[in-house]
Short mmCIF file of C-alpha atoms and ligand atoms in Angstrom, two decimals:
data_model
loop_
_atom_site.label_atom_id
_atom_site.label_comp_id
_atom_site.label_asym_id
_atom_site.label_seq_id
_atom_site.Cartn_x
_atom_site.Cartn_y
_atom_site.Cartn_z
CA MET Q 1 3.00 -21.23 4.47
CA PRO Q 2 3.03 -19.05 7.66
CA LEU Q 3 3.14 -15.38 7.43
CA VAL Q 4 6.49 -14.28 6.11
CA THR Q 5 8.52 -11.12 6.29
CA THR Q 6 9.06 -9.08 2.96
CA LYS Q 7 12.88 -9.82 2.94
CA GLU Q 8 12.78 -12.87 0.46
CA MET Q 9 10.03 -11.25 -1.63
CA PHE Q 10 11.88 -8.02 -2.04
CA ALA Q 11 15.15 -9.70 -2.76
CA LYS Q 12 13.28 -11.81 -5.61
CA ALA Q 13 11.23 -8.93 -6.96
CA TYR Q 14 14.40 -6.64 -6.96
CA LYS Q 15 16.27 -9.20 -9.21
CA GLY Q 16 13.34 -10.02 -11.36
CA GLY Q 17 12.15 -6.45 -12.08
CA TYR Q 18 8.86 -6.52 -10.62
CA ALA Q 19 7.01 -5.18 -7.46
CA ILE Q 20 5.00 -6.67 -4.69
CA GLY Q 21 1.50 -4.96 -4.21
CA ALA Q 22 0.59 -3.95 -0.82
CA PHE Q 23 -2.97 -3.50 -0.33
CA ASN Q 24 -4.67 -1.94 2.60
CA VAL Q 25 -7.45 -4.17 4.73
CA ASN Q 26 -10.09 -3.14 6.89
CA ASP Q 27 -12.43 -6.02 6.74
CA MET Q 28 -13.01 -9.45 5.67
CA GLU Q 29 -14.16 -8.78 2.22
CA MET Q 30 -11.06 -6.78 1.64
CA VAL Q 31 -8.79 -9.38 2.91
CA GLN Q 32 -10.72 -12.24 0.89
CA ALA Q 33 -10.60 -10.08 -2.52
CA ILE Q 34 -6.93 -9.44 -2.39
CA VAL Q 35 -5.73 -12.81 -1.17
CA GLU Q 36 -8.08 -14.89 -3.63
CA ALA Q 37 -6.80 -12.56 -6.41
CA ALA Q 38 -3.13 -13.10 -5.57
CA ASN Q 39 -3.51 -16.81 -5.08
CA GLU Q 40 -5.36 -17.24 -8.46
CA CYS Q 41 -2.35 -15.32 -9.90
CA HIS Q 42 0.12 -17.26 -8.05
CA SER Q 43 1.42 -13.82 -6.74
CA PRO Q 44 3.12 -12.89 -3.28
CA VAL Q 45 1.16 -10.36 -1.55
CA ILE Q 46 1.57 -7.97 1.45
CA LEU Q 47 -1.63 -7.11 3.28
CA GLN Q 48 -1.34 -3.89 5.23
CA VAL Q 49 -3.11 -2.27 8.21
CA SER Q 50 -3.21 1.57 8.82
CA ALA Q 51 -3.81 3.19 12.30
CA GLY Q 52 -7.32 3.86 10.96
CA ALA Q 53 -7.79 0.30 10.13
CA ARG Q 54 -6.83 -0.62 13.79
CA LYS Q 55 -9.17 1.76 15.10
CA TYR Q 56 -11.97 0.66 12.90
CA ALA Q 57 -11.66 -3.22 13.02
CA ASN Q 58 -9.37 -3.81 15.94
CA PRO Q 59 -6.13 -5.35 15.07
CA VAL Q 60 -6.90 -8.72 16.62
CA TYR Q 61 -9.54 -9.23 14.28
CA LEU Q 62 -7.52 -8.14 11.45
CA LYS Q 63 -4.57 -10.38 12.44
CA HIS Q 64 -7.00 -13.45 12.67
CA LEU Q 65 -8.49 -12.61 9.14
CA VAL Q 66 -5.07 -12.62 7.87
CA GLU Q 67 -4.27 -15.99 9.53
CA ALA Q 68 -7.41 -17.34 7.90
CA ALA Q 69 -6.12 -16.27 4.51
CA VAL Q 70 -2.60 -17.71 5.30
CA GLU Q 71 -4.26 -20.97 6.05
CA THR Q 72 -6.39 -21.30 3.01
CA THR Q 73 -3.71 -20.51 0.43
CA ASP Q 74 -0.25 -21.23 -0.33
CA ILE Q 75 1.41 -17.93 -1.63
CA PRO Q 76 3.69 -15.94 0.61
CA ILE Q 77 1.72 -13.37 2.51
CA ALA Q 78 3.26 -10.54 4.77
CA LEU Q 79 1.18 -8.77 7.31
CA HIS Q 80 2.33 -5.09 7.56
CA LEU Q 81 1.78 -2.11 9.57
CA ASP Q 82 1.12 0.99 7.34
CA HIS Q 83 2.30 4.50 8.35
CA GLY Q 84 3.16 3.68 12.03
CA ALA Q 85 3.33 7.08 13.82
CA ASP Q 86 5.71 6.34 16.71
CA PHE Q 87 7.57 3.61 18.32
CA ASP Q 88 4.65 2.28 20.52
CA ILE Q 89 2.41 1.59 17.69
CA CYS Q 90 5.34 -0.24 15.83
CA LYS Q 91 5.95 -2.24 18.89
CA ALA Q 92 2.28 -3.11 19.54
CA SER Q 93 1.99 -4.59 15.93
CA ILE Q 94 5.36 -6.45 16.42
CA ASP Q 95 4.01 -7.90 19.62
CA GLY Q 96 0.85 -8.68 17.90
CA GLY Q 97 2.24 -10.83 15.25
CA PHE Q 98 2.91 -8.50 12.18
CA THR Q 99 5.81 -9.50 10.21
CA SER Q 100 6.75 -5.99 8.96
CA VAL Q 101 6.27 -2.24 10.12
CA MET Q 102 6.59 1.02 8.81
CA ILE Q 103 7.72 3.88 11.10
CA ASP Q 104 6.59 6.97 9.25
CA ALA Q 105 8.63 9.98 10.88
CA SER Q 106 9.13 11.71 7.36
CA SER Q 107 7.43 14.56 8.65
CA LYS Q 108 9.89 15.06 11.67
CA PRO Q 109 13.21 16.72 11.52
CA TRP Q 110 16.11 14.62 10.28
CA GLU Q 111 17.87 13.55 13.54
CA GLU Q 112 14.47 12.95 15.00
CA ASN Q 113 13.29 10.48 11.91
CA ILE Q 114 16.74 8.68 12.41
CA ALA Q 115 16.25 8.34 16.16
CA VAL Q 116 12.73 6.92 16.04
CA THR Q 117 13.38 4.86 13.13
CA ARG Q 118 16.59 3.41 14.60
CA SER Q 119 14.67 2.46 17.96
CA VAL Q 120 12.00 0.62 15.90
CA VAL Q 121 14.57 -1.11 13.72
CA GLU Q 122 16.34 -2.49 16.84
CA TYR Q 123 13.08 -3.71 18.60
CA ALA Q 124 11.89 -5.01 15.21
CA HIS Q 125 15.06 -6.82 14.15
CA ALA Q 126 15.31 -8.44 17.78
CA HIS Q 127 11.81 -10.05 16.90
CA GLY Q 128 12.46 -11.09 13.31
CA VAL Q 129 10.31 -8.28 11.67
CA VAL Q 130 11.44 -6.09 9.06
CA VAL Q 131 10.82 -2.08 8.96
CA GLU Q 132 10.27 0.38 6.11
CA ALA Q 133 10.78 3.92 6.86
CA GLU Q 134 10.26 7.24 4.71
CA LEU Q 135 12.19 10.22 3.18
CA GLY Q 136 10.32 12.85 1.65
CA LYS Q 137 6.70 14.10 1.96
CA LEU Q 138 3.70 12.83 -0.36
CA ALA Q 139 0.70 15.18 -0.77
CA GLY Q 140 -2.75 13.82 0.08
CA ILE Q 141 -4.62 12.56 3.11
CA GLU Q 142 -3.89 9.72 5.26
CA ASP Q 143 -5.41 8.92 8.67
CA ASP Q 144 -7.03 12.53 8.41
CA VAL Q 145 -3.43 14.12 7.96
CA HIS Q 146 -3.71 16.60 4.95
CA VAL Q 147 -0.52 17.35 3.24
CA GLU Q 148 -1.04 20.21 0.79
CA ALA Q 149 0.60 19.54 -2.66
CA SER Q 150 2.56 22.85 -2.11
CA ASP Q 151 3.95 21.22 1.06
CA ALA Q 152 4.87 17.83 -0.68
CA LEU Q 153 8.67 17.39 -0.87
CA PHE Q 154 10.54 15.02 -3.35
CA THR Q 155 13.17 12.71 -1.71
CA SER Q 156 16.67 13.99 -1.93
CA PRO Q 157 18.98 11.40 -3.31
CA ASP Q 158 21.72 13.09 -1.27
CA GLU Q 159 20.09 12.09 2.09
CA VAL Q 160 19.43 8.23 1.41
CA GLU Q 161 22.88 6.65 2.02
CA GLU Q 162 23.30 8.17 5.42
CA PHE Q 163 19.58 7.61 6.27
CA THR Q 164 19.81 3.93 5.52
CA ALA Q 165 23.10 3.36 6.98
CA ARG Q 166 22.28 4.90 10.24
CA THR Q 167 18.87 3.50 10.70
CA GLU Q 168 19.54 0.16 9.29
CA ILE Q 169 16.09 -0.11 7.63
CA ASP Q 170 14.96 -2.90 5.23
CA SER Q 171 13.12 -0.79 2.68
CA LEU Q 172 12.70 2.83 1.98
CA ALA Q 173 9.64 4.73 0.79
CA ILE Q 174 10.50 7.76 -1.40
CA ALA Q 175 8.47 10.68 -2.63
CA ILE Q 176 8.89 10.82 -6.45
CA GLY Q 177 5.53 12.32 -7.53
CA THR Q 178 2.56 9.86 -6.31
CA SER Q 179 0.16 11.25 -3.52
CA HIS Q 180 -2.46 9.68 -1.16
CA GLY Q 181 -6.03 9.46 -1.91
CA ALA Q 182 -8.48 9.37 -4.81
CA TYR Q 183 -8.20 13.11 -5.63
CA LYS Q 184 -4.65 13.42 -7.02
CA PHE Q 185 -4.48 15.40 -10.15
CA LYS Q 186 -7.10 17.08 -12.22
CA PRO Q 187 -8.02 15.85 -15.62
CA GLY Q 188 -5.78 17.54 -18.45
CA GLN Q 189 -2.66 17.42 -16.12
CA ASP Q 190 -0.14 15.22 -17.04
CA PRO Q 191 1.18 13.45 -14.00
CA LYS Q 192 4.53 11.60 -14.17
CA LEU Q 193 6.82 9.93 -11.78
CA ARG Q 194 10.29 11.53 -11.21
CA LEU Q 195 12.16 8.28 -12.38
CA ASP Q 196 15.40 10.34 -12.57
CA ILE Q 197 15.15 10.65 -8.70
CA LEU Q 198 14.41 6.88 -8.43
CA GLU Q 199 17.34 6.11 -10.68
CA GLU Q 200 19.80 7.94 -8.78
CA VAL Q 201 18.37 6.52 -5.50
CA GLY Q 202 18.81 2.99 -7.05
CA ARG Q 203 22.54 3.73 -8.10
CA ARG Q 204 23.26 5.13 -4.51
CA LEU Q 205 21.56 2.10 -2.84
CA PRO Q 206 22.42 -0.74 -4.84
CA ASN Q 207 19.99 -3.77 -4.38
CA PHE Q 208 18.09 -1.89 -1.92
CA PRO Q 209 14.26 -2.18 -1.97
CA ILE Q 210 12.25 1.07 -2.53
CA VAL Q 211 8.63 1.58 -1.56
CA LEU Q 212 5.93 3.73 -3.47
CA HIS Q 213 2.99 4.99 -1.62
CA GLY Q 214 0.03 6.84 -3.07
CA ALA Q 215 0.00 4.43 -5.89
CA SER Q 216 -3.65 4.28 -6.74
CA SER Q 217 -4.14 5.41 -10.39
CA VAL Q 218 -7.95 6.34 -9.82
CA PRO Q 219 -9.60 3.91 -12.20
CA GLN Q 220 -11.76 6.17 -14.52
CA ASP Q 221 -14.11 3.28 -15.16
CA LYS Q 222 -15.03 2.71 -11.57
CA VAL Q 223 -15.32 6.33 -10.80
CA ALA Q 224 -17.75 6.29 -13.84
CA ILE Q 225 -19.95 3.71 -12.07
CA VAL Q 226 -20.10 5.40 -8.71
CA ASN Q 227 -21.14 8.75 -10.35
CA GLN Q 228 -23.55 6.69 -12.69
CA TYR Q 229 -25.40 5.40 -9.77
CA GLY Q 230 -25.62 8.55 -7.62
CA GLY Q 231 -22.33 9.23 -6.36
CA GLU Q 232 -20.63 12.39 -6.69
CA MET Q 233 -16.76 11.87 -6.87
CA PRO Q 234 -14.88 14.83 -8.43
CA ASN Q 235 -13.18 14.33 -11.62
CA ALA Q 236 -9.70 13.21 -10.77
CA ILE Q 237 -6.78 11.13 -12.19
CA GLY Q 238 -3.70 9.63 -10.70
CA ILE Q 239 -0.29 8.75 -11.93
CA PRO Q 240 -0.78 6.40 -14.88
CA GLU Q 241 -0.31 2.74 -14.46
CA SER Q 242 2.30 2.77 -17.38
CA GLU Q 243 4.62 4.82 -15.10
CA LEU Q 244 4.26 2.89 -12.24
CA ARG Q 245 5.01 -0.28 -14.20
CA LYS Q 246 8.48 1.39 -15.01
CA ALA Q 247 9.03 2.09 -11.38
CA ALA Q 248 8.18 -1.50 -10.56
CA GLN Q 249 10.96 -2.73 -13.28
CA MET Q 250 13.50 -0.29 -11.42
CA ALA Q 251 14.24 -0.45 -7.65
CA VAL Q 252 10.63 -0.33 -6.62
CA CYS Q 253 9.73 -3.51 -4.71
CA LYS Q 254 6.63 -2.50 -2.84
CA ILE Q 255 3.48 -0.51 -4.40
CA ASN Q 256 1.01 0.75 -1.98
CA ILE Q 257 -2.74 0.69 -3.23
CA ASP Q 258 -5.83 1.50 -0.98
CA SER Q 259 -7.67 4.27 -2.65
CA ASP Q 260 -8.43 2.02 -6.22
CA LEU Q 261 -9.86 -0.70 -3.92
CA ARG Q 262 -12.23 1.54 -2.03
CA VAL Q 263 -13.50 3.26 -5.24
CA ALA Q 264 -14.22 -0.36 -6.52
CA PHE Q 265 -15.92 -1.27 -3.29
CA THR Q 266 -18.04 1.67 -3.55
CA ALA Q 267 -18.75 1.31 -7.26
CA ALA Q 268 -20.25 -2.36 -6.68
CA VAL Q 269 -22.32 -0.93 -3.65
CA ARG Q 270 -23.78 1.96 -5.31
CA LYS Q 271 -24.65 -0.14 -8.57
CA HIS Q 272 -26.14 -3.00 -6.55
CA PHE Q 273 -28.58 -0.58 -4.67
CA VAL Q 274 -30.00 1.14 -7.70
CA GLU Q 275 -30.20 -2.27 -9.48
CA TYR Q 276 -31.81 -4.25 -6.86
CA PRO Q 277 -33.55 -1.47 -4.48
CA SER Q 278 -35.26 -4.39 -2.67
CA HIS Q 279 -32.08 -6.35 -1.48
CA PHE Q 280 -31.25 -5.86 2.28
CA ASP Q 281 -28.81 -9.01 2.75
CA PRO Q 282 -25.53 -7.54 3.10
CA ARG Q 283 -23.90 -10.67 1.46
CA GLN Q 284 -25.46 -9.72 -1.76
CA TYR Q 285 -24.03 -6.38 -2.04
CA LEU Q 286 -20.76 -7.10 -0.16
CA GLY Q 287 -20.42 -10.23 -2.56
CA ASP Q 288 -20.31 -7.81 -5.45
CA ALA Q 289 -18.03 -5.41 -3.72
CA ARG Q 290 -15.57 -8.21 -2.97
CA ALA Q 291 -15.92 -9.48 -6.75
CA MET Q 292 -14.99 -5.95 -8.13
CA MET Q 293 -12.01 -5.51 -5.83
CA LYS Q 294 -10.71 -8.95 -6.78
CA GLU Q 295 -10.88 -8.03 -10.43
CA MET Q 296 -9.11 -4.65 -9.65
CA VAL Q 297 -6.30 -6.66 -7.47
CA LYS Q 298 -5.74 -8.94 -10.58
CA HIS Q 299 -5.61 -6.02 -12.83
CA LYS Q 300 -2.84 -4.42 -10.84
CA ILE Q 301 -0.81 -7.69 -10.50
CA VAL Q 302 -0.84 -8.00 -14.37
CA ASN Q 303 -0.68 -4.39 -15.40
CA VAL Q 304 1.36 -2.65 -12.74
CA LEU Q 305 3.07 -5.02 -10.55
CA GLY Q 306 4.24 -7.71 -12.86
CA SER Q 307 4.19 -10.24 -9.76
CA ALA Q 308 2.11 -13.13 -11.36
CA ASN Q 309 3.69 -16.59 -11.22
CA LYS Q 310 6.14 -15.20 -8.76
CA ALA Q 311 4.85 -16.98 -5.61
O1 G3H B 401 -1.83 5.89 3.30
C1 G3H B 401 -2.93 5.68 3.86
C2 G3H B 401 -3.78 4.64 3.52
O2 G3H B 401 -4.66 4.83 2.57
C3 G3H B 401 -4.63 4.22 4.65
O3 G3H B 401 -5.77 5.10 5.00
O4 G3H B 401 -5.35 5.99 7.13
O5 G3H B 401 -7.70 6.31 5.92
O6 G3H B 401 -6.79 3.88 6.65
P1 G3H B 401 -6.41 5.21 6.29
P1 13P B 402 -3.45 5.44 -2.21
O1 13P B 402 -4.33 6.32 -1.62
O2 13P B 402 -2.92 5.97 -3.62
O3 13P B 402 -4.21 4.05 -2.56
O4 13P B 402 -2.23 5.22 -1.51
C1 13P B 402 -2.15 4.12 -0.55
C2 13P B 402 -1.11 4.16 0.40
O5 13P B 402 0.13 4.79 0.19
C3 13P B 402 -1.26 3.34 1.66
O6 13P B 402 -0.02 3.59 2.56
ZN1 ZN B 403 0.91 5.37 2.29
#
């Protein structure tokens, strides 16, 4: 099956009360871990590439790695630009064969967000590509932009109808309590999603796919491995997976996960080097990293997304 857009996946996910995982990729091991896990679970999947990933790996390499994944599996796979900052990066991704792009002008004033989003939609739709945009502001770090928790803003349901109507986007990312990165909340805090906002957004936008960014939950067992084997990750927690599961059963059709896979990757590599100090063949420790990420993706498909056997 060739690369697909997210249109059909989202329509089925909305009706079926589940969500599609959008996992960030920066190298071959990540692509393989995610796609092998999704394939074994018969789940559709979205592979997403940030500006940082484009800089690190070169989008042409990533595109061909994803094409290799498409060739070796028969699940629906979409290739998505994560957090496109302006029209030019969205256009470059569309021209380069991505099937979905995000234009993230959520930090810009209202009219500017609408204008740039609308221009991306016109170009994307003319090329058969779908567009995600964002309203609201998540706390955390993405591409070196740090948004303090005090500056984070929940999405206002009053804005979503006008925004989607004027931009004609295909999906909308909203801020309801998630945040980017691995250092989200302190242990002892009781982070929850504002499911009331999600419900109201869903009421105002019937059958419209909603996206959640910053949906890593900070796996405590993997953080413990990192720290047991010489790491110094601070104690932190994310939104519980049970809350994300509820959102997936509502209007949320795409759930973004990056940090949890990074933690799994690092845990496996740190453990490997301590257990096998003489090893120097990268296939040995990268193989362990790939296996731990794969296990993590399967866990998310079953416990958070509910997308197993939906391919
Ligand atoms: O939301 C941001 C993603 O986790 C990508 O992170 O910009 O460091 O590649 P990155
Ligand atoms: P996490 O940092 O919570 O994994 O969020 C990833 C994300 O939103 C990518 O766009
Ligand atoms: Zn994000």
